mmCIF file of C-alpha atoms in Angstrom:
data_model
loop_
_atom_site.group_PDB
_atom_site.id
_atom_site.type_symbol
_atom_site.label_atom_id
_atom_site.label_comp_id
_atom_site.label_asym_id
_atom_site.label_seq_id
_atom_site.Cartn_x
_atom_site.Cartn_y
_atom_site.Cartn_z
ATOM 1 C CA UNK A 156 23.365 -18.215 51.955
ATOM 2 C CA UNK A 157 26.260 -15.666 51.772
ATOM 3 C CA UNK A 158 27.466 -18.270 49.075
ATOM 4 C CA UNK A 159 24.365 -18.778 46.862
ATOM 5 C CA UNK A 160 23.911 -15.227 46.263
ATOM 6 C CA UNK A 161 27.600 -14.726 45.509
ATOM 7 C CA UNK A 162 27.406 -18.086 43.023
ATOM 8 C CA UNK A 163 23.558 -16.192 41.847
ATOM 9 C CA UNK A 164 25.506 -12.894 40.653
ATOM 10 C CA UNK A 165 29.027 -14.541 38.890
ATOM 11 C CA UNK A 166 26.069 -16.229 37.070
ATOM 12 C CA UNK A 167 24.335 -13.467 36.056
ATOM 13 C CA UNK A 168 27.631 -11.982 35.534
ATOM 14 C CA UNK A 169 28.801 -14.561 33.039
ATOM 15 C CA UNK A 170 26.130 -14.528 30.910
ATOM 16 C CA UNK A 171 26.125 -10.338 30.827
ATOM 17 C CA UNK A 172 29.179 -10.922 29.379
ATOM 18 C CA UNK A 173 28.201 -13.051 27.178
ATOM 19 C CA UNK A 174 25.430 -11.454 25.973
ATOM 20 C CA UNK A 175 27.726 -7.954 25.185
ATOM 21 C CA UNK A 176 30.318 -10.600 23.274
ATOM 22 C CA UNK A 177 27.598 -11.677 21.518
ATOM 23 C CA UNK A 178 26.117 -8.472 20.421
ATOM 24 C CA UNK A 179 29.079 -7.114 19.675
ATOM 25 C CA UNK A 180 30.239 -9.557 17.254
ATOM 26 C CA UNK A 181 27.183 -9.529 15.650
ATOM 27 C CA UNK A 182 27.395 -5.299 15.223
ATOM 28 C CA UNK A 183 30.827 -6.169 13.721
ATOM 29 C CA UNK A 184 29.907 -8.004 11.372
ATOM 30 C CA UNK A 185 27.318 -5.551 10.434
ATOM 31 C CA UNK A 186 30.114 -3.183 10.055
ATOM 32 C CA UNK A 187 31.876 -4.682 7.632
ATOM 33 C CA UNK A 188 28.672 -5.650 5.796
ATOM 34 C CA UNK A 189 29.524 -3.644 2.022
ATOM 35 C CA UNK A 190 32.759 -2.448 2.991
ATOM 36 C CA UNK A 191 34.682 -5.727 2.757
ATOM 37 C CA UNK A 192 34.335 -9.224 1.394
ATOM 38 C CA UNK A 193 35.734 -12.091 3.578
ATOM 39 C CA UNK A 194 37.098 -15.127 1.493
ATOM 40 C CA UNK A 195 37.882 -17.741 3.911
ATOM 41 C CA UNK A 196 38.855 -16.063 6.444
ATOM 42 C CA UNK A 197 40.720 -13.468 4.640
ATOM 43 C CA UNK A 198 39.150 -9.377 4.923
ATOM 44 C CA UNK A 199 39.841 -7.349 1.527
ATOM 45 C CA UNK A 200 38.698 -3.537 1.503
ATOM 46 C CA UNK A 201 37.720 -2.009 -0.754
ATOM 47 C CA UNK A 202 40.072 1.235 -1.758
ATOM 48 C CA UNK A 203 39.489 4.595 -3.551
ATOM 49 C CA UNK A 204 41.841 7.197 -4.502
ATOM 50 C CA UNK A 205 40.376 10.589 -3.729
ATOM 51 C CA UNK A 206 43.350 13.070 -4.837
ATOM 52 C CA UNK A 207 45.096 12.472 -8.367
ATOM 53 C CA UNK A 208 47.373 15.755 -8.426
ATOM 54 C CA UNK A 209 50.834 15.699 -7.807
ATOM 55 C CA UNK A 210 50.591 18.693 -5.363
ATOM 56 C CA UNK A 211 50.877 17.799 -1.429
ATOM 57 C CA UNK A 212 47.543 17.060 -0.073
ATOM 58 C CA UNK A 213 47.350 15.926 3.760
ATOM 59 C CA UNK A 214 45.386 16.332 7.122
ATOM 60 C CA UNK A 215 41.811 14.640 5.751
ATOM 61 C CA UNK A 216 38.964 14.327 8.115
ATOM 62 C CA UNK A 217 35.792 12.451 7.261
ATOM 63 C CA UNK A 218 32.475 12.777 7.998
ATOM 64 C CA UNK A 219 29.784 11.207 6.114
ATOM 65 C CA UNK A 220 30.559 11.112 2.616
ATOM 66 C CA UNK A 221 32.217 14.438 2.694
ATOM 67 C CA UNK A 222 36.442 14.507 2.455
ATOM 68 C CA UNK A 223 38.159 17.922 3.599
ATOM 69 C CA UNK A 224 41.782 18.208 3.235
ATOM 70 C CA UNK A 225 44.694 20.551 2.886
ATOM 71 C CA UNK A 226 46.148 20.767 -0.637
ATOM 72 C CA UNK A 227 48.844 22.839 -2.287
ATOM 73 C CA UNK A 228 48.224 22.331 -6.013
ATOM 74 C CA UNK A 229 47.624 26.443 -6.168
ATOM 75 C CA UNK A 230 51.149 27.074 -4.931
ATOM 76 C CA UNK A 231 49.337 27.745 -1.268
ATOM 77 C CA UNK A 232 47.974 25.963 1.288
ATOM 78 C CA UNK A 233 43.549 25.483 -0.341
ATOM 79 C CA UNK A 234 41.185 23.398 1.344
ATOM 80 C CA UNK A 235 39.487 20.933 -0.750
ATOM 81 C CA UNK A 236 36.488 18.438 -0.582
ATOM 82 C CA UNK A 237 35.194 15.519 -2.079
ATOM 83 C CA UNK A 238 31.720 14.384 -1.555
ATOM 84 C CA UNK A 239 32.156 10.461 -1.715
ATOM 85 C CA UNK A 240 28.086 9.962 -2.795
ATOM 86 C CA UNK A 241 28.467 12.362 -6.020
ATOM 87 C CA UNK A 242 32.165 11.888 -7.238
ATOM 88 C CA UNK A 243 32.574 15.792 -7.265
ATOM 89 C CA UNK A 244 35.771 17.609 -6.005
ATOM 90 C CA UNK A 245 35.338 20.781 -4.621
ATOM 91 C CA UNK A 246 37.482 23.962 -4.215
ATOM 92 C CA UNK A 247 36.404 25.495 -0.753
ATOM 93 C CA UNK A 248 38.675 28.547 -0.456
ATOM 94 C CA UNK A 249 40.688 30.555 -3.071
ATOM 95 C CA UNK A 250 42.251 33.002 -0.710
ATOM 96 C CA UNK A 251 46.159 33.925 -1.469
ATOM 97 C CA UNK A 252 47.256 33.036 1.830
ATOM 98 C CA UNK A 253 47.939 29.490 3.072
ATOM 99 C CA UNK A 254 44.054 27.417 4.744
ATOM 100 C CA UNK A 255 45.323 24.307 6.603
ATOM 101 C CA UNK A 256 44.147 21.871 9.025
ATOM 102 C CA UNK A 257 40.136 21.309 8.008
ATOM 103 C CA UNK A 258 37.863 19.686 10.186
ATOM 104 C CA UNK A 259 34.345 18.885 9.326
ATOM 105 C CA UNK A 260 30.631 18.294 10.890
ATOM 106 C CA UNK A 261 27.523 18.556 9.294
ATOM 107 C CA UNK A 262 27.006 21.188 6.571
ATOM 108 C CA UNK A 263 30.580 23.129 8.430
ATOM 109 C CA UNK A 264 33.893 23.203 7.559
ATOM 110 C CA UNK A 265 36.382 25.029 9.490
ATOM 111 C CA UNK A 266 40.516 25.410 9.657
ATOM 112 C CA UNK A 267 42.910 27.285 9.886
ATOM 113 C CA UNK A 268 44.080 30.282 8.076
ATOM 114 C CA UNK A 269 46.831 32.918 7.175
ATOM 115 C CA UNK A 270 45.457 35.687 5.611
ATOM 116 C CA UNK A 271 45.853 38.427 8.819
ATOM 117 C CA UNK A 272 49.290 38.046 9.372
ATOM 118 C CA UNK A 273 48.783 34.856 11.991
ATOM 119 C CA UNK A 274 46.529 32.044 11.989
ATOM 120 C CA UNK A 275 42.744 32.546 12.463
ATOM 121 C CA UNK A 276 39.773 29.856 12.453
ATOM 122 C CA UNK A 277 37.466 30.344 9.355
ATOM 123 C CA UNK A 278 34.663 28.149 8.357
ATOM 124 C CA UNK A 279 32.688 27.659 5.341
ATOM 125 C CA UNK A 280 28.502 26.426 5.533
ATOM 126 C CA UNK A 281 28.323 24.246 2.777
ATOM 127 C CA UNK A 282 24.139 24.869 2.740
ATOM 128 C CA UNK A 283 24.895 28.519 1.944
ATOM 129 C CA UNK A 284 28.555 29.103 0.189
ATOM 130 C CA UNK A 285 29.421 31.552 2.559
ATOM 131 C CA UNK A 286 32.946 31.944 4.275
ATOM 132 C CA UNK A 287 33.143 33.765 7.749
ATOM 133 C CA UNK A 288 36.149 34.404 10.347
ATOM 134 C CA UNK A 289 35.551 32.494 13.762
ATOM 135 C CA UNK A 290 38.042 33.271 16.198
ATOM 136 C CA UNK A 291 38.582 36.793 17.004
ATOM 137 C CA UNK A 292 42.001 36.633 17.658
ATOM 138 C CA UNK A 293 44.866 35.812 15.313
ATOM 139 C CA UNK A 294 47.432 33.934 16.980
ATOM 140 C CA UNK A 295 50.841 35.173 16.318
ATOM 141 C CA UNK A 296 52.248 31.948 16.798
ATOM 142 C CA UNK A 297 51.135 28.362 16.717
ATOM 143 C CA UNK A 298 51.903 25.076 18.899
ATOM 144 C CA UNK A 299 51.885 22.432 16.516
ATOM 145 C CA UNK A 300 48.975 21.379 14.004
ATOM 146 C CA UNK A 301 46.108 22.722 15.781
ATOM 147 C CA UNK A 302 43.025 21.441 13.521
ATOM 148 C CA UNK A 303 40.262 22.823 15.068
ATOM 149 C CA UNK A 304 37.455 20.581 16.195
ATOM 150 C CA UNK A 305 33.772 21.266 15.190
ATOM 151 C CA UNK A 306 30.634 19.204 16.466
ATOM 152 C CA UNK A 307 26.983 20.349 16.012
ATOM 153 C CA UNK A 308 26.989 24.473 16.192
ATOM 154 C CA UNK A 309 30.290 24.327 18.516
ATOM 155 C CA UNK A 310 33.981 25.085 17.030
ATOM 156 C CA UNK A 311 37.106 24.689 19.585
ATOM 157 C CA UNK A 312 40.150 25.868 19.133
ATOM 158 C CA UNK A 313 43.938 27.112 19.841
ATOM 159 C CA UNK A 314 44.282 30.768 20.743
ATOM 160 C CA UNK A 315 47.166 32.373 22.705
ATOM 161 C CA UNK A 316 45.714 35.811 22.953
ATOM 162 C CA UNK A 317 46.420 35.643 26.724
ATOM 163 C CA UNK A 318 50.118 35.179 26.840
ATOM 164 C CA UNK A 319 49.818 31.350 26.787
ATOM 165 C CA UNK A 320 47.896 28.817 24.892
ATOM 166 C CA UNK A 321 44.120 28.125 26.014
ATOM 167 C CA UNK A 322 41.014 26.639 24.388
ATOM 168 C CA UNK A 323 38.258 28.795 23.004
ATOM 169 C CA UNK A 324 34.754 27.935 22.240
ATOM 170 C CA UNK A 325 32.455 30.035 19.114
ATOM 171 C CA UNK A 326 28.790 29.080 18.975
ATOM 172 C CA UNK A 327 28.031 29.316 15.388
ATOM 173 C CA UNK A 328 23.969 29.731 16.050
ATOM 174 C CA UNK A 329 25.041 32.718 18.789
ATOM 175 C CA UNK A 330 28.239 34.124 17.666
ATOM 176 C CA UNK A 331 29.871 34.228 20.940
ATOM 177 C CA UNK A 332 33.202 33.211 21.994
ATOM 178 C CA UNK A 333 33.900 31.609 25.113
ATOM 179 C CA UNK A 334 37.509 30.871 26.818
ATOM 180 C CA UNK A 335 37.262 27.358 28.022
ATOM 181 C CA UNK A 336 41.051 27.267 29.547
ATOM 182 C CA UNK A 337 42.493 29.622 32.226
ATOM 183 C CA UNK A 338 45.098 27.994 33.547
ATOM 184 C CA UNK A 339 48.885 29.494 32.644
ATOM 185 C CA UNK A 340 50.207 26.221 31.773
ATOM 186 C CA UNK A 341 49.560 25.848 27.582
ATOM 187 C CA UNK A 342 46.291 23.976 26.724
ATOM 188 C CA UNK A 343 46.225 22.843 22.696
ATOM 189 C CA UNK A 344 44.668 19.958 20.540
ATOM 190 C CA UNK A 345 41.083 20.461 21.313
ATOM 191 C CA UNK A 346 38.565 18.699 19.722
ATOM 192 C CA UNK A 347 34.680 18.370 20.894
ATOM 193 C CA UNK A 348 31.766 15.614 20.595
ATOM 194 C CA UNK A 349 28.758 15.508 22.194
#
């Protein structure tokens, strides 16, 4: 009896997986369904060039149809966008000092940014055109390329106003600002989802 029941579940087991195979070759191919043409067996995607100047422009993140990146064609660091369903390039900030490291969700862009002597987080609502400091802090130093992360009303970030790098959290719908890390061991490269 021990036996059938054993037999009963690799059963049921086998065709679970085969079911999940199934499903998720068929949401693959729904994937590449207007992004790529197969001919025989062969994938081609389709490509668009988003930046034309001859300035340095790096660090993209996507989201949507909206393309935030770091750019230098001002002589500083700018962050840019391109909104992929209009064709329109976009100058987000015009500050002096060097913006770097954009990160995107929704209607927010945030990154980091120079102008106080250090690096700061900023952000910028696209839905209203206005620009406002995040973090409270600005970090004397930096570990690295911290882009800050950003999902729904929650930004994360570097900050080392403790002596040692930790992660801090602003609510954007609050305003509050919340250490996430204690520990005295250096915490960076945050990022949030969910």
């Amino acid at each position: 009896r021990v036996k059938k029941e054993g037999d009963k579940n690799m059963k049921h087991q086998k065709l679970n997986k085969g079911i999940i195979f199934s499903i998720s070759l068929l949401i693959l191919g729904f994937a590449f369904t207007g992004t790529a043409f197969a001919q025989e067996g062969q994938i081609e995607f389709i490509k668009q060039r988003i930046t034309t100047n001859s300035a340095y422009q790096g660090n993209p993140a996507i989201l949507g149809n909206y393309i935030v990146w770091g750019d230098t064609r001002n002589g500083n660091g700018d962050i840019y966008m391109y909104d992929l369903a209009t064709d329109i390039e976009s100058r987000i900030t015009t500050d002096t000092s060097s913006q770097m490291f954009p990160n995107i969700y929704g209607n927010y862009i945030v990154w980091l940014d120079s102008r106080n002597g250090g690096l700061d987080v900023y952000g910028y609502d696209l839905s209203t055109g206005m620009e406002r400091r995040i973090s409270s802090y600005t970090n004397k130093f930096y570990q690295g390329s911290q882009r800050p992360g950003i999902y729904g009303d929650k930004v994360v970030y570097y900050d080392n106003r403790t002596g040692n790098g930790d992660i801090w959290m602003y609510d954007l719908t609050t305003g509050i600002e919340t250490q996430i890390t204690t520990n005295s061991a250096n915490q960076y490269d945050p990022d949030i989802y969910g």
